[in-house]
Amino acid sequence: MHAQIHPQPGILEIALYQGGSSKIAGRDDVVKLSSNENPFGAGDLARMAYARAGHDLHRYPSTDHAGLREALGAHFGLEPARIICGAGSDEIISFLCQAYAGPGDEVLYSEHGFLMYRISALAAGATPVTAPERARTTDVDALLAAATPRTKLVFIANPNNPTGTMIPTEEIMRLAEELPPQALLVLDGAYAEYAEGYDGGAALVDARENIVMTRTFSKLFGLGGLRVGWGYGPGHVIDVLNRVRGPFNLSNVQLDVAEAALGDAAHISRSLSENARLRDWLAEKLNAIGVATDRSHANFVLARFRDAAQAEACNAALLADGLIVRHVASYGLPEALRITVGDESACRRVAYVIGTFMEQQG
Ligand SMILES: *Cc1c(COP(=O)(O)O)cnc(C)c1O
């Protein structure tokens, strides 16, 4: 730290976000299952749009993202005027904290919540506050008990990362109804598409003035490297977020490729059906060899071991076989490994290595 030149309070408390690693020294057959990426990559329509976008690199992009917002509105049945697009949903989370929380304010989220909530709250000078979960599941009563007159934002991911669990829409409604009047509820729907019959909370957003939904192209749509996310909220919130947003926060490459991905029905349906099939297969295999999992509604499973030491030893066994998963100690789950659902061969490799590991544990 410099003697006189200091950042705003809170900034130096931020621990840098660690992305899922992708390399193991000396191996070229590595499978990365640590960042919940789509194992099939981006779809063909997105790849073609990416190639076409190269012709317009000298042009400034649209400042209002009208094309992508119209496409999102049509695809999800939402009002385009109440959609905002950002560089990943991370940027929407950051806009929310910047706009609604500052020094003296509290940003509330659950115990095993996404690390970006804490990072964005601290970056805005606000105080991060956590509420306990019940059996690795969002606990509405605990969140309500932790809310105070200083609570400005409440984040819940549904389904949650890294647990994969979710709570019913009625529970979210109860939370929104009973929160103090100055608090805005943010429903992080990064994995909403994977949860069958779930709209990510869009209907709740339409029904109330204190709910915002965030979504992303990084998971189901296979575009984590492109950085496109979006939010849907009441008019008064979208108006505020647009004032914070830089006019050119998304490039024309990002806008065009995301829009193309939205129209790739074949890629979407293959990604969804393979994920559901292999996720349930992997969870069953793990349970059969004595590794507990909660029912996951996302594109990963959380494998729970006896203790932190066993989780670490299993992680080492997976790494030795070229499989990179995520040890989620930083999420308050030191006994667990979060495993992204890969393609069939990756899932079989994971099940085999963990099976062998558990046999040796006796
Ligand atoms: C992956 C993820 C996101 C998405 O982040 P992007 O910035 O859109 O890539 C948001 N929330 C949660 C809980 C996630 O796991």
XYZ file of C-alpha atoms and ligand atoms in Angstrom:
377
model
C 0.000 0.000 0.000
C 1.188 3.523 -0.804
C 1.730 5.933 2.098
C -0.566 8.703 0.811
C -2.406 7.422 -2.246
C -5.277 5.205 -1.059
C -8.207 3.599 -2.854
C -11.793 3.867 -1.631
C -12.583 1.889 1.543
C -13.335 -1.775 0.897
C -11.265 -2.140 -2.282
C -8.257 -3.710 -0.549
C -10.530 -6.295 1.110
C -11.312 -7.752 -2.320
C -9.631 -11.102 -2.894
C -9.025 -11.602 -6.623
C -11.527 -13.941 -8.270
C -9.863 -17.213 -9.266
C -11.194 -18.572 -12.537
C -11.336 -22.329 -13.030
C -7.895 -23.496 -14.136
C -7.526 -25.087 -17.561
C -3.974 -26.467 -17.704
C -1.945 -29.216 -16.080
C 1.804 -29.010 -16.745
C 2.997 -31.710 -19.127
C -0.441 -32.959 -20.239
C -2.322 -32.348 -23.455
C -5.394 -34.526 -22.744
C -6.799 -32.281 -20.052
C -10.552 -31.931 -19.599
C -11.650 -28.711 -17.921
C -14.725 -29.224 -15.754
C -14.127 -26.317 -13.412
C -16.039 -23.361 -14.902
C -19.458 -24.748 -15.867
C -18.792 -24.219 -19.563
C -20.846 -25.897 -22.282
C -18.882 -29.038 -23.276
C -20.039 -28.631 -26.901
C -18.689 -25.078 -27.098
C -20.479 -22.377 -29.035
C -23.046 -23.460 -31.629
C -22.549 -23.269 -35.401
C -24.715 -20.174 -35.832
C -22.667 -18.293 -33.220
C -19.404 -19.330 -34.898
C -20.646 -18.152 -38.299
C -21.792 -14.831 -36.850
C -18.369 -14.449 -35.257
C -16.682 -14.848 -38.646
C -19.076 -12.339 -40.271
C -18.556 -9.785 -37.493
C -14.937 -9.419 -38.608
C -16.087 -7.297 -41.551
C -17.410 -4.536 -39.301
C -14.619 -4.117 -36.790
C -14.073 -0.495 -37.802
C -17.668 0.415 -36.892
C -18.719 1.566 -33.444
C -21.357 -0.704 -31.958
C -24.944 0.212 -31.171
C -25.278 2.081 -27.893
C -28.796 0.864 -27.089
C -28.383 -2.841 -28.012
C -31.821 -2.699 -29.631
C -31.234 -5.735 -31.882
C -30.166 -8.048 -29.092
C -32.833 -6.747 -26.713
C -35.559 -7.330 -29.321
C -34.249 -10.857 -29.905
C -34.156 -11.583 -26.163
C -37.665 -10.186 -25.769
C -38.986 -12.409 -28.542
C -37.137 -15.506 -27.332
C -38.108 -15.262 -23.665
C -41.411 -13.373 -23.986
C -40.178 -10.205 -22.262
C -40.540 -6.486 -22.804
C -37.358 -5.372 -24.673
C -37.514 -1.877 -23.131
C -36.888 -3.405 -19.707
C -33.800 -5.402 -20.743
C -30.212 -4.203 -20.231
C -27.149 -5.941 -21.712
C -23.695 -6.134 -20.185
C -20.240 -7.681 -20.488
C -21.350 -10.880 -18.800
C -23.953 -10.877 -16.061
C -20.975 -9.942 -13.858
C -21.236 -6.453 -15.319
C -24.950 -6.258 -14.502
C -24.153 -7.330 -10.916
C -21.506 -4.617 -10.795
C -23.926 -1.953 -12.185
C -26.451 -2.928 -9.512
C -23.954 -2.543 -6.675
C -22.551 0.692 -8.095
C -26.030 2.186 -8.500
C -27.762 0.988 -5.334
C -25.156 0.332 -2.637
C -22.447 2.511 -1.145
C -20.633 3.118 2.147
C -22.875 2.243 5.097
C -25.182 0.068 2.965
C -25.432 -3.700 3.159
C -25.483 -6.222 0.329
C -27.019 -9.489 1.465
C -26.590 -12.957 -0.058
C -26.553 -16.525 1.147
C -23.697 -18.415 2.734
C -22.589 -20.340 -0.358
C -23.471 -17.551 -2.785
C -21.530 -16.532 -5.908
C -18.215 -14.796 -5.093
C -18.945 -11.858 -7.415
C -21.640 -10.530 -5.032
C -19.029 -9.898 -2.353
C -16.501 -8.507 -4.835
C -18.970 -6.052 -6.409
C -20.351 -4.977 -3.021
C -16.845 -4.187 -1.724
C -15.944 -2.410 -4.973
C -18.932 -0.105 -4.386
C -17.856 0.565 -0.788
C -20.808 -1.370 0.649
C -20.720 -4.042 3.353
C -21.256 -7.663 2.288
C -23.509 -9.656 4.660
C -24.238 -13.385 4.445
C -27.166 -15.438 5.737
C -26.895 -19.164 6.482
C -28.335 -21.790 4.126
C -30.303 -24.859 5.151
C -28.851 -28.114 3.791
C -26.958 -26.157 1.102
C -30.184 -24.498 -0.052
C -31.212 -20.825 0.061
C -33.103 -20.170 3.312
C -35.643 -17.365 2.879
C -36.255 -17.043 6.618
C -32.534 -16.639 7.288
C -32.267 -13.953 4.587
C -35.262 -12.101 6.023
C -33.758 -12.321 9.514
C -30.475 -10.862 8.221
C -32.146 -7.949 6.385
C -31.879 -4.547 8.082
C -32.829 -0.929 7.294
C -29.403 -0.695 5.607
C -29.949 -3.647 3.234
C -30.017 -2.267 -0.321
C -29.500 -5.387 -2.419
C -30.255 -9.064 -1.862
C -28.707 -11.549 -4.292
C -29.882 -15.103 -4.738
C -28.824 -17.438 -7.518
C -31.580 -19.862 -8.473
C -30.396 -22.537 -9.226
C -27.455 -21.715 -6.995
C -23.762 -22.091 -7.806
C -21.914 -24.083 -6.429
C -24.679 -26.153 -4.823
C -26.992 -26.706 -7.823
C -30.033 -26.515 -5.549
C -33.008 -24.224 -6.092
C -36.014 -22.883 -4.226
C -39.601 -22.676 -5.515
C -41.056 -19.521 -7.055
C -43.469 -19.108 -4.108
C -40.500 -18.870 -1.757
C -38.887 -16.157 -3.902
C -42.206 -14.303 -3.931
C -42.388 -14.493 -0.146
C -38.854 -13.108 0.101
C -39.688 -10.221 -2.252
C -42.863 -9.417 -0.319
C -41.306 -9.454 3.129
C -38.002 -7.687 2.474
C -37.708 -4.143 3.817
C -39.053 -1.575 1.329
C -35.647 -0.101 0.353
C -34.189 -3.489 -0.661
C -33.969 -4.643 -4.267
C -33.988 -8.420 -4.815
C -31.687 -9.724 -7.567
C -32.438 -13.158 -9.005
C -29.269 -14.469 -10.621
C -30.489 -16.829 -13.326
C -27.122 -17.896 -14.772
C -28.409 -21.496 -14.776
C -32.141 -20.783 -15.212
C -32.366 -22.443 -18.651
C -31.258 -25.769 -17.173
C -34.087 -25.806 -14.623
C -37.054 -27.370 -16.382
C -40.175 -25.216 -16.430
C -38.468 -22.276 -14.695
C -38.584 -18.797 -16.260
C -35.680 -17.447 -14.199
C -38.115 -15.334 -12.234
C -39.323 -13.260 -15.237
C -42.966 -13.439 -14.142
C -41.997 -12.282 -10.654
C -40.138 -9.311 -12.162
C -43.309 -8.387 -14.068
C -45.434 -8.727 -10.932
C -43.380 -6.479 -8.662
C -41.267 -3.321 -8.514
C -38.460 -4.727 -6.331
C -37.095 -7.676 -8.348
C -34.409 -7.766 -11.055
C -33.328 -10.883 -12.937
C -29.827 -11.388 -14.363
C -29.047 -13.893 -17.122
C -26.051 -14.905 -19.190
C -24.824 -16.327 -22.497
C -21.867 -17.907 -20.664
C -23.386 -21.228 -19.654
C -26.057 -22.901 -21.817
C -25.196 -20.814 -24.892
C -21.514 -21.720 -24.655
C -20.195 -18.162 -24.884
C -18.285 -17.658 -21.619
C -15.323 -16.192 -23.495
C -17.475 -13.678 -25.379
C -18.758 -11.931 -22.208
C -22.449 -11.231 -22.751
C -25.087 -11.125 -20.034
C -28.302 -9.233 -19.493
C -30.781 -8.097 -16.917
C -34.564 -7.710 -16.849
C -36.268 -5.485 -14.318
C -38.845 -2.840 -13.533
C -38.552 0.330 -15.642
C -37.251 2.423 -12.746
C -34.296 0.035 -12.219
C -33.383 -0.368 -15.896
C -33.387 3.430 -16.256
C -30.902 3.719 -13.377
C -28.621 0.934 -14.661
C -28.513 2.470 -18.147
C -27.149 5.688 -16.646
C -24.265 3.765 -15.057
C -23.570 1.644 -18.150
C -20.941 2.863 -20.613
C -22.490 3.581 -24.037
C -20.205 1.106 -25.823
C -20.015 -1.584 -23.137
C -20.633 -4.335 -25.717
C -18.826 -4.664 -29.049
C -20.679 -5.424 -32.276
C -18.990 -8.848 -32.183
C -20.565 -9.568 -28.793
C -23.980 -8.276 -29.852
C -24.103 -10.148 -33.179
C -22.784 -13.464 -31.874
C -25.104 -13.482 -28.858
C -28.105 -12.783 -31.065
C -27.133 -15.631 -33.401
C -26.710 -18.014 -30.445
C -30.221 -17.234 -29.279
C -31.586 -18.460 -32.611
C -29.659 -21.750 -32.625
C -32.484 -24.026 -31.486
C -30.627 -27.221 -32.423
C -27.571 -26.365 -30.334
C -29.721 -25.268 -27.401
C -31.827 -28.410 -27.353
C -28.846 -30.752 -27.755
C -26.987 -28.953 -24.960
C -29.997 -29.174 -22.653
C -30.840 -32.807 -23.285
C -27.253 -34.043 -23.054
C -26.735 -32.071 -19.857
C -29.852 -33.510 -18.227
C -28.999 -37.084 -19.266
C -25.334 -36.993 -18.226
C -25.899 -34.970 -15.035
C -28.379 -37.532 -13.755
C -26.118 -40.402 -14.859
C -23.117 -38.889 -13.058
C -25.079 -38.132 -9.876
C -26.361 -41.712 -9.759
C -22.875 -43.151 -10.269
C -21.480 -40.948 -7.518
C -24.236 -41.856 -5.108
C -23.714 -45.552 -5.865
C -20.031 -45.322 -4.892
C -20.770 -43.481 -1.672
C -20.314 -39.855 -2.761
C -23.330 -37.742 -1.826
C -24.793 -35.070 -4.106
C -27.829 -32.812 -3.852
C -30.276 -32.884 -6.750
C -28.739 -30.432 -9.229
C -30.837 -28.155 -11.438
C -27.802 -26.794 -13.286
C -24.910 -28.040 -15.451
C -22.726 -29.276 -12.611
C -22.943 -31.561 -9.615
C -21.552 -30.873 -6.173
C -19.827 -34.034 -4.913
C -19.545 -34.167 -1.134
C -16.824 -36.159 0.603
C -16.247 -37.221 4.215
C -14.161 -34.154 4.958
C -11.868 -31.552 3.418
C -8.907 -33.934 3.370
C -10.812 -36.561 1.404
C -12.082 -33.927 -1.067
C -8.515 -32.700 -1.567
C -7.213 -36.233 -2.067
C -9.923 -36.957 -4.628
C -9.146 -33.676 -6.381
C -5.501 -34.775 -6.603
C -6.550 -38.151 -8.068
C -8.666 -36.379 -10.705
C -5.820 -33.997 -11.571
C -3.441 -36.934 -11.935
C -5.828 -38.240 -14.580
C -6.041 -34.900 -16.413
C -9.444 -33.926 -15.003
C -9.791 -30.416 -13.589
C -12.781 -29.855 -11.321
C -13.380 -27.120 -8.728
C -12.582 -27.583 -5.042
C -15.072 -25.102 -3.574
C -13.421 -24.336 -0.223
C -13.646 -20.613 -1.034
C -17.448 -21.011 -1.139
C -17.472 -22.401 2.410
C -17.674 -26.006 1.196
C -14.192 -27.465 1.846
C -15.527 -31.047 1.758
C -16.934 -30.671 -1.757
C -15.855 -30.707 -5.403
C -17.976 -29.002 -8.018
C -17.888 -30.978 -11.252
C -19.169 -29.477 -14.489
C -21.196 -31.945 -16.543
C -18.938 -32.606 -19.522
C -19.567 -34.719 -22.599
C -20.136 -38.443 -22.227
C -16.487 -39.457 -22.268
C -15.583 -36.810 -19.675
C -18.403 -37.949 -17.371
C -17.284 -41.564 -17.694
C -13.680 -40.624 -16.909
C -14.794 -38.682 -13.823
C -16.989 -41.519 -12.554
C -14.197 -44.049 -13.130
C -11.501 -42.039 -11.337
C -13.725 -41.196 -8.349
C -14.930 -44.809 -8.208
C -11.351 -46.084 -8.066
C -10.459 -43.438 -5.491
C -13.365 -44.383 -3.236
C -12.498 -48.103 -3.435
C -9.006 -47.310 -2.205
C -10.487 -45.304 0.664
C -12.061 -48.535 1.941
C -21.350 -18.279 -14.209
C -22.192 -17.448 -13.318
C -22.584 -16.177 -13.704
C -22.283 -15.696 -15.078
O -21.284 -14.810 -15.139
P -21.015 -14.114 -16.543
O -20.389 -12.841 -16.114
O -22.327 -13.903 -17.220
O -20.107 -15.011 -17.316
C -23.391 -15.440 -12.861
N -23.802 -15.945 -11.696
C -23.462 -17.171 -11.294
C -24.003 -17.706 -10.021
C -22.630 -17.953 -12.097
O -22.272 -19.173 -11.692
